[in-house]
Amino acid sequence: KAGVTQTPRYLIKTRGQQVTLSCSPISGHRSVSWYQQTPGQGLQFLFEYFSETQRNKGNFPGRFSGRQFSNSRSEMNVSTLELGDSALYLCASSLGAADYGYTFGSGTRLTVV
Amino acid sequence: SQQGEEDPQALSIQEGENATMNCSYKTSINNLQWYRQNSGRGLVHLILIRSNEREKHSGRLRVTLDTSKKSSSLLITASRAADTASYFCADRTSGSRLTFGEGTQLTVNP
């Protein structure tokens, strides 16, 4: 079956702009989580959506937002980009229950200049 | 912020040797998971061990969990050059988030 698909793979944006990243989970997976990976902070949890509802949220400013559609696809939006937002953004899908691992996409590499 | 710490930060071994990575965490967990990441790509789920389990095997992987010490270890036996990657532990507490360690960079030399 198809894996988790993230688009685009690479993105270059200018400070102050906004960006939208997309994630298509594995078919049947209702949970989609987003993580930010940077060399300095490592892997940090952004938020998780389950059946179109945000179920959990990390410690990121309100510039970071997301949503999930009825087909479980999810988007993440970052407004007013800052240089520090440059990172690899990873999406992970899961069936949603506690005892399952997550399947990650290949990520979107965002560079803010 | 990172909850756990991984030890060592970097490990270099020869093909055929065993590799052991350790992970510590700070709070009570539902389960602990190990992931592999190749060179800035996505993470691949390796193995999950529940809080009431002490040891688990999957192929060449063996994971142990010591909840009294809040620590886990990942052993890769008979390592191969293709095992070269970063390895992360991640604990899952209540809720659905994973809290990742800092990772161990494993290099297996042919």
PDB file of C-alpha atoms in Angstrom:
ATOM      1  CA  LYS A   1       0.000   0.000   0.000  1.00  0.00           C
ATOM      2  CA  ALA A   2       1.102   3.593  -0.564  1.00  0.00           C
ATOM      3  CA  GLY A   3       3.077   5.286   2.186  1.00  0.00           C
ATOM      4  CA  VAL A   4       2.701   8.725   3.665  1.00  0.00           C
ATOM      5  CA  THR A   5       3.056  11.370   0.983  1.00  0.00           C
ATOM      6  CA  GLN A   6       4.301  14.844   1.769  1.00  0.00           C
ATOM      7  CA  THR A   7       4.376  17.671  -0.721  1.00  0.00           C
ATOM      8  CA  PRO A   8       6.347  19.579  -1.679  1.00  0.00           C
ATOM      9  CA  ARG A   9       9.704  17.945  -0.905  1.00  0.00           C
ATOM     10  CA  TYR A  10      11.607  21.211  -0.915  1.00  0.00           C
ATOM     11  CA  LEU A  11      10.515  24.787  -0.454  1.00  0.00           C
ATOM     12  CA  ILE A  12      12.314  28.122  -0.291  1.00  0.00           C
ATOM     13  CA  LYS A  13      10.416  31.061   1.137  1.00  0.00           C
ATOM     14  CA  THR A  14      11.228  34.621   2.164  1.00  0.00           C
ATOM     15  CA  ARG A  15      10.832  35.956   5.692  1.00  0.00           C
ATOM     16  CA  GLY A  16       7.334  37.237   6.303  1.00  0.00           C
ATOM     17  CA  GLN A  17       5.703  34.953   3.763  1.00  0.00           C
ATOM     18  CA  GLN A  18       3.403  32.100   4.608  1.00  0.00           C
ATOM     19  CA  VAL A  19       3.600  28.472   3.575  1.00  0.00           C
ATOM     20  CA  THR A  20       1.277  25.488   3.404  1.00  0.00           C
ATOM     21  CA  LEU A  21       2.554  21.925   3.564  1.00  0.00           C
ATOM     22  CA  SER A  22       0.487  18.906   2.659  1.00  0.00           C
ATOM     23  CA  CYS A  23       0.382  15.361   3.973  1.00  0.00           C
ATOM     24  CA  SER A  24      -1.596  12.377   2.692  1.00  0.00           C
ATOM     25  CA  PRO A  25      -1.642   9.556   5.257  1.00  0.00           C
ATOM     26  CA  ILE A  26      -1.792   5.853   4.664  1.00  0.00           C
ATOM     27  CA  SER A  27      -5.259   4.787   3.609  1.00  0.00           C
ATOM     28  CA  GLY A  28      -7.314   3.946   6.687  1.00  0.00           C
ATOM     29  CA  HIS A  29      -5.140   5.937   9.074  1.00  0.00           C
ATOM     30  CA  ARG A  30      -7.166   8.599  10.830  1.00  0.00           C
ATOM     31  CA  SER A  31      -4.389  10.163  12.891  1.00  0.00           C
ATOM     32  CA  VAL A  32      -1.923  12.612  11.371  1.00  0.00           C
ATOM     33  CA  SER A  33       0.845  14.223  13.409  1.00  0.00           C
ATOM     34  CA  TRP A  34       3.351  16.881  12.452  1.00  0.00           C
ATOM     35  CA  TYR A  35       6.906  17.250  13.706  1.00  0.00           C
ATOM     36  CA  GLN A  36       9.612  19.825  13.166  1.00  0.00           C
ATOM     37  CA  GLN A  37      13.223  18.687  12.983  1.00  0.00           C
ATOM     38  CA  THR A  38      16.122  21.106  13.331  1.00  0.00           C
ATOM     39  CA  PRO A  39      19.781  20.515  14.180  1.00  0.00           C
ATOM     40  CA  GLY A  40      19.478  22.584  17.340  1.00  0.00           C
ATOM     41  CA  GLN A  41      16.148  21.429  18.776  1.00  0.00           C
ATOM     42  CA  GLY A  42      15.883  17.962  17.284  1.00  0.00           C
ATOM     43  CA  LEU A  43      12.449  16.462  16.668  1.00  0.00           C
ATOM     44  CA  GLN A  44       9.633  18.436  18.207  1.00  0.00           C
ATOM     45  CA  PHE A  45       5.925  17.704  18.146  1.00  0.00           C
ATOM     46  CA  LEU A  46       3.734  20.327  16.501  1.00  0.00           C
ATOM     47  CA  PHE A  47       0.205  18.892  16.601  1.00  0.00           C
ATOM     48  CA  GLU A  48      -1.940  15.878  15.918  1.00  0.00           C
ATOM     49  CA  TYR A  49      -5.256  15.583  14.167  1.00  0.00           C
ATOM     50  CA  PHE A  50      -7.666  12.713  14.459  1.00  0.00           C
ATOM     51  CA  SER A  51     -10.905  12.562  12.502  1.00  0.00           C
ATOM     52  CA  GLU A  52     -10.630  16.256  11.580  1.00  0.00           C
ATOM     53  CA  THR A  53     -10.153  17.386  15.200  1.00  0.00           C
ATOM     54  CA  GLN A  54      -6.932  18.645  16.742  1.00  0.00           C
ATOM     55  CA  ARG A  55      -6.285  16.168  19.509  1.00  0.00           C
ATOM     56  CA  ASN A  56      -2.951  17.392  20.794  1.00  0.00           C
ATOM     57  CA  LYS A  57      -0.763  20.446  20.367  1.00  0.00           C
ATOM     58  CA  GLY A  58       2.905  21.139  21.029  1.00  0.00           C
ATOM     59  CA  ASN A  59       4.565  24.305  22.285  1.00  0.00           C
ATOM     60  CA  PHE A  60       4.730  26.304  19.099  1.00  0.00           C
ATOM     61  CA  PRO A  61       3.474  29.843  18.490  1.00  0.00           C
ATOM     62  CA  GLY A  62       0.109  30.472  16.912  1.00  0.00           C
ATOM     63  CA  ARG A  63       1.802  31.102  13.564  1.00  0.00           C
ATOM     64  CA  PHE A  64       1.821  27.340  13.215  1.00  0.00           C
ATOM     65  CA  SER A  65      -1.577  25.895  12.441  1.00  0.00           C
ATOM     66  CA  GLY A  66      -3.029  22.883  10.783  1.00  0.00           C
ATOM     67  CA  ARG A  67      -6.161  21.146   9.709  1.00  0.00           C
ATOM     68  CA  GLN A  68      -7.387  17.773   8.594  1.00  0.00           C
ATOM     69  CA  PHE A  69      -9.916  17.040   5.926  1.00  0.00           C
ATOM     70  CA  SER A  70     -12.612  14.383   5.832  1.00  0.00           C
ATOM     71  CA  ASN A  71     -10.357  12.117   3.746  1.00  0.00           C
ATOM     72  CA  SER A  72      -7.711  12.373   6.530  1.00  0.00           C
ATOM     73  CA  ARG A  73      -5.352  14.449   4.417  1.00  0.00           C
ATOM     74  CA  SER A  74      -3.767  17.177   6.479  1.00  0.00           C
ATOM     75  CA  GLU A  75      -2.235  20.547   5.851  1.00  0.00           C
ATOM     76  CA  MET A  76       0.096  22.576   7.990  1.00  0.00           C
ATOM     77  CA  ASN A  77       0.373  26.331   7.632  1.00  0.00           C
ATOM     78  CA  VAL A  78       3.066  28.642   8.912  1.00  0.00           C
ATOM     79  CA  SER A  79       2.403  32.352   8.651  1.00  0.00           C
ATOM     80  CA  THR A  80       4.851  35.253   8.897  1.00  0.00           C
ATOM     81  CA  LEU A  81       7.852  33.011   8.344  1.00  0.00           C
ATOM     82  CA  GLU A  82      10.999  33.574  10.360  1.00  0.00           C
ATOM     83  CA  LEU A  83      14.521  32.384   9.616  1.00  0.00           C
ATOM     84  CA  GLY A  84      14.249  29.984  12.556  1.00  0.00           C
ATOM     85  CA  ASP A  85      11.380  28.171  10.874  1.00  0.00           C
ATOM     86  CA  SER A  86      13.862  26.613   8.469  1.00  0.00           C
ATOM     87  CA  ALA A  87      13.569  22.916   9.182  1.00  0.00           C
ATOM     88  CA  LEU A  88      12.528  19.502   7.989  1.00  0.00           C
ATOM     89  CA  TYR A  89       8.806  19.122   8.596  1.00  0.00           C
ATOM     90  CA  LEU A  90       7.702  15.546   9.022  1.00  0.00           C
ATOM     91  CA  CYS A  91       4.215  14.156   8.891  1.00  0.00           C
ATOM     92  CA  ALA A  92       3.329  10.850  10.517  1.00  0.00           C
ATOM     93  CA  SER A  93       0.189   8.787  10.207  1.00  0.00           C
ATOM     94  CA  SER A  94      -1.178   6.159  12.514  1.00  0.00           C
ATOM     95  CA  LEU A  95      -4.313   4.189  13.197  1.00  0.00           C
ATOM     96  CA  GLY A  96      -4.579   6.344  16.293  1.00  0.00           C
ATOM     97  CA  ALA A  97      -4.455   3.775  19.062  1.00  0.00           C
ATOM     98  CA  ALA A  98      -1.695   3.926  21.646  1.00  0.00           C
ATOM     99  CA  ASP A  99       0.072   0.687  20.800  1.00  0.00           C
ATOM    100  CA  TYR A 100       0.798   1.380  17.166  1.00  0.00           C
ATOM    101  CA  GLY A 101       3.882   2.906  15.686  1.00  0.00           C
ATOM    102  CA  TYR A 102       3.821   5.798  13.301  1.00  0.00           C
ATOM    103  CA  THR A 103       4.580   5.822   9.599  1.00  0.00           C
ATOM    104  CA  PHE A 104       6.461   8.920   8.579  1.00  0.00           C
ATOM    105  CA  GLY A 105       6.615  10.663   5.242  1.00  0.00           C
ATOM    106  CA  SER A 106       9.884  11.766   3.674  1.00  0.00           C
ATOM    107  CA  GLY A 107       9.358  15.299   4.900  1.00  0.00           C
ATOM    108  CA  THR A 108       9.298  18.793   3.467  1.00  0.00           C
ATOM    109  CA  ARG A 109      12.561  20.701   3.676  1.00  0.00           C
ATOM    110  CA  LEU A 110      11.651  24.355   4.254  1.00  0.00           C
ATOM    111  CA  THR A 111      14.308  27.021   3.894  1.00  0.00           C
ATOM    112  CA  VAL A 112      13.469  30.577   4.910  1.00  0.00           C
ATOM    113  CA  VAL A 113      15.757  33.260   3.486  1.00  0.00           C
TER     114      VAL A 113
ATOM    115  CA  SER B   1      12.109  20.241  24.187  1.00  0.00           C
ATOM    116  CA  GLN B   2      13.665  16.793  24.243  1.00  0.00           C
ATOM    117  CA  GLN B   3      12.550  14.527  27.038  1.00  0.00           C
ATOM    118  CA  GLY B   4      15.152  11.870  26.786  1.00  0.00           C
ATOM    119  CA  GLU B   5      18.801  11.490  26.189  1.00  0.00           C
ATOM    120  CA  GLU B   6      20.508   8.984  23.986  1.00  0.00           C
ATOM    121  CA  ASP B   7      23.896   7.530  24.501  1.00  0.00           C
ATOM    122  CA  PRO B   8      26.229   7.512  22.719  1.00  0.00           C
ATOM    123  CA  GLN B   9      25.652  10.464  20.412  1.00  0.00           C
ATOM    124  CA  ALA B  10      27.795   8.767  17.771  1.00  0.00           C
ATOM    125  CA  LEU B  11      28.934   5.192  17.313  1.00  0.00           C
ATOM    126  CA  SER B  12      31.298   3.812  14.676  1.00  0.00           C
ATOM    127  CA  ILE B  13      31.735   0.056  14.275  1.00  0.00           C
ATOM    128  CA  GLN B  14      32.816  -2.521  11.715  1.00  0.00           C
ATOM    129  CA  GLU B  15      30.416  -4.675   9.729  1.00  0.00           C
ATOM    130  CA  GLY B  16      29.490  -7.794  11.627  1.00  0.00           C
ATOM    131  CA  GLU B  17      29.863  -6.192  15.050  1.00  0.00           C
ATOM    132  CA  ASN B  18      26.961  -5.503  17.376  1.00  0.00           C
ATOM    133  CA  ALA B  19      25.758  -1.967  18.062  1.00  0.00           C
ATOM    134  CA  THR B  20      24.112  -0.936  21.318  1.00  0.00           C
ATOM    135  CA  MET B  21      22.349   2.370  21.830  1.00  0.00           C
ATOM    136  CA  ASN B  22      20.820   3.561  25.068  1.00  0.00           C
ATOM    137  CA  CYS B  23      17.980   5.909  25.766  1.00  0.00           C
ATOM    138  CA  SER B  24      16.656   7.508  28.941  1.00  0.00           C
ATOM    139  CA  TYR B  25      13.333   9.203  29.524  1.00  0.00           C
ATOM    140  CA  LYS B  26      11.867  11.258  32.320  1.00  0.00           C
ATOM    141  CA  THR B  27       8.200  10.475  32.846  1.00  0.00           C
ATOM    142  CA  SER B  28       5.936   7.443  32.956  1.00  0.00           C
ATOM    143  CA  ILE B  29       5.245   6.048  29.528  1.00  0.00           C
ATOM    144  CA  ASN B  30       2.674   3.960  27.676  1.00  0.00           C
ATOM    145  CA  ASN B  31       5.276   2.621  25.306  1.00  0.00           C
ATOM    146  CA  LEU B  32       8.674   3.372  23.884  1.00  0.00           C
ATOM    147  CA  GLN B  33       9.457   3.244  20.192  1.00  0.00           C
ATOM    148  CA  TRP B  34      12.635   3.183  18.162  1.00  0.00           C
ATOM    149  CA  TYR B  35      13.008   4.805  14.763  1.00  0.00           C
ATOM    150  CA  ARG B  36      15.730   4.986  12.134  1.00  0.00           C
ATOM    151  CA  GLN B  37      16.424   7.988   9.928  1.00  0.00           C
ATOM    152  CA  ASN B  38      18.632   7.927   6.885  1.00  0.00           C
ATOM    153  CA  SER B  39      20.369  11.191   6.061  1.00  0.00           C
ATOM    154  CA  GLY B  40      17.646  13.781   6.619  1.00  0.00           C
ATOM    155  CA  ARG B  41      14.805  11.702   5.274  1.00  0.00           C
ATOM    156  CA  GLY B  42      11.706  10.423   7.029  1.00  0.00           C
ATOM    157  CA  LEU B  43      11.783   8.193  10.071  1.00  0.00           C
ATOM    158  CA  VAL B  44      11.212   4.471   9.805  1.00  0.00           C
ATOM    159  CA  HIS B  45       9.504   2.706  12.687  1.00  0.00           C
ATOM    160  CA  LEU B  46      11.628  -0.186  13.947  1.00  0.00           C
ATOM    161  CA  ILE B  47      10.061  -1.566  17.080  1.00  0.00           C
ATOM    162  CA  LEU B  48       7.635  -0.691  19.876  1.00  0.00           C
ATOM    163  CA  ILE B  49       7.883  -1.971  23.425  1.00  0.00           C
ATOM    164  CA  ARG B  50       5.039  -1.510  25.875  1.00  0.00           C
ATOM    165  CA  SER B  51       5.572  -0.307  29.420  1.00  0.00           C
ATOM    166  CA  ASN B  52       4.725  -3.752  30.816  1.00  0.00           C
ATOM    167  CA  GLU B  53       7.247  -5.526  28.576  1.00  0.00           C
ATOM    168  CA  ARG B  54      10.902  -5.959  29.395  1.00  0.00           C
ATOM    169  CA  GLU B  55      12.363  -7.257  26.157  1.00  0.00           C
ATOM    170  CA  LYS B  56      11.331  -7.534  22.538  1.00  0.00           C
ATOM    171  CA  HIS B  57      12.946  -8.918  19.415  1.00  0.00           C
ATOM    172  CA  SER B  58      12.496  -8.203  15.747  1.00  0.00           C
ATOM    173  CA  GLY B  59      14.945  -9.810  13.338  1.00  0.00           C
ATOM    174  CA  ARG B  60      18.406  -8.491  14.226  1.00  0.00           C
ATOM    175  CA  LEU B  61      16.963  -5.985  16.694  1.00  0.00           C
ATOM    176  CA  ARG B  62      16.583  -6.476  20.417  1.00  0.00           C
ATOM    177  CA  VAL B  63      15.037  -3.830  22.631  1.00  0.00           C
ATOM    178  CA  THR B  64      14.974  -3.808  26.394  1.00  0.00           C
ATOM    179  CA  LEU B  65      13.025  -1.569  28.715  1.00  0.00           C
ATOM    180  CA  ASP B  66      13.741  -0.873  32.373  1.00  0.00           C
ATOM    181  CA  THR B  67      10.935   1.265  33.745  1.00  0.00           C
ATOM    182  CA  SER B  68      12.542   1.470  37.189  1.00  0.00           C
ATOM    183  CA  LYS B  69      15.539   3.203  35.621  1.00  0.00           C
ATOM    184  CA  LYS B  70      13.475   4.900  32.916  1.00  0.00           C
ATOM    185  CA  SER B  71      15.803   3.574  30.270  1.00  0.00           C
ATOM    186  CA  SER B  72      15.795   1.480  27.129  1.00  0.00           C
ATOM    187  CA  SER B  73      18.425  -0.006  24.902  1.00  0.00           C
ATOM    188  CA  LEU B  74      18.484  -1.039  21.261  1.00  0.00           C
ATOM    189  CA  LEU B  75      20.852  -3.768  20.166  1.00  0.00           C
ATOM    190  CA  ILE B  76      21.536  -4.359  16.484  1.00  0.00           C
ATOM    191  CA  THR B  77      23.328  -7.652  15.946  1.00  0.00           C
ATOM    192  CA  ALA B  78      25.638  -8.511  13.045  1.00  0.00           C
ATOM    193  CA  SER B  79      25.493  -4.961  11.727  1.00  0.00           C
ATOM    194  CA  ARG B  80      25.682  -4.141   8.028  1.00  0.00           C
ATOM    195  CA  ALA B  81      26.790  -1.036   6.153  1.00  0.00           C
ATOM    196  CA  ALA B  82      23.119  -0.470   5.308  1.00  0.00           C
ATOM    197  CA  ASP B  83      22.422  -0.001   9.038  1.00  0.00           C
ATOM    198  CA  THR B  84      24.295   3.319   8.899  1.00  0.00           C
ATOM    199  CA  ALA B  85      21.719   5.892  10.023  1.00  0.00           C
ATOM    200  CA  SER B  86      20.522   7.938  12.969  1.00  0.00           C
ATOM    201  CA  TYR B  87      18.514   6.050  15.556  1.00  0.00           C
ATOM    202  CA  PHE B  88      15.963   7.728  17.782  1.00  0.00           C
ATOM    203  CA  CYS B  89      13.985   6.542  20.724  1.00  0.00           C
ATOM    204  CA  ALA B  90      10.593   8.115  21.320  1.00  0.00           C
ATOM    205  CA  ASP B  91       8.370   7.708  24.308  1.00  0.00           C
ATOM    206  CA  ARG B  92       4.631   7.920  24.200  1.00  0.00           C
ATOM    207  CA  THR B  93       2.974   9.078  27.386  1.00  0.00           C
ATOM    208  CA  SER B  94      -0.723   9.788  27.779  1.00  0.00           C
ATOM    209  CA  GLY B  95      -2.036  11.448  24.693  1.00  0.00           C
ATOM    210  CA  SER B  96      -0.769  10.909  21.241  1.00  0.00           C
ATOM    211  CA  ARG B  97       2.504  12.759  21.017  1.00  0.00           C
ATOM    212  CA  LEU B  98       5.908  11.170  20.723  1.00  0.00           C
ATOM    213  CA  THR B  99       8.794  12.778  22.572  1.00  0.00           C
ATOM    214  CA  PHE B 100      12.048  12.010  20.825  1.00  0.00           C
ATOM    215  CA  GLY B 101      15.547  11.648  22.161  1.00  0.00           C
ATOM    216  CA  GLU B 102      18.484  13.389  20.577  1.00  0.00           C
ATOM    217  CA  GLY B 103      19.455  10.375  18.510  1.00  0.00           C
ATOM    218  CA  THR B 104      22.526   8.226  17.990  1.00  0.00           C
ATOM    219  CA  GLN B 105      24.420   8.451  14.712  1.00  0.00           C
ATOM    220  CA  LEU B 106      25.538   4.939  13.840  1.00  0.00           C
ATOM    221  CA  THR B 107      28.225   4.398  11.213  1.00  0.00           C
ATOM    222  CA  VAL B 108      28.939   0.845  10.100  1.00  0.00           C
ATOM    223  CA  ASN B 109      32.176   0.582   8.186  1.00  0.00           C
ATOM    224  CA  PRO B 110      32.416  -2.112   5.491  1.00  0.00           C
TER     225      PRO B 110
END
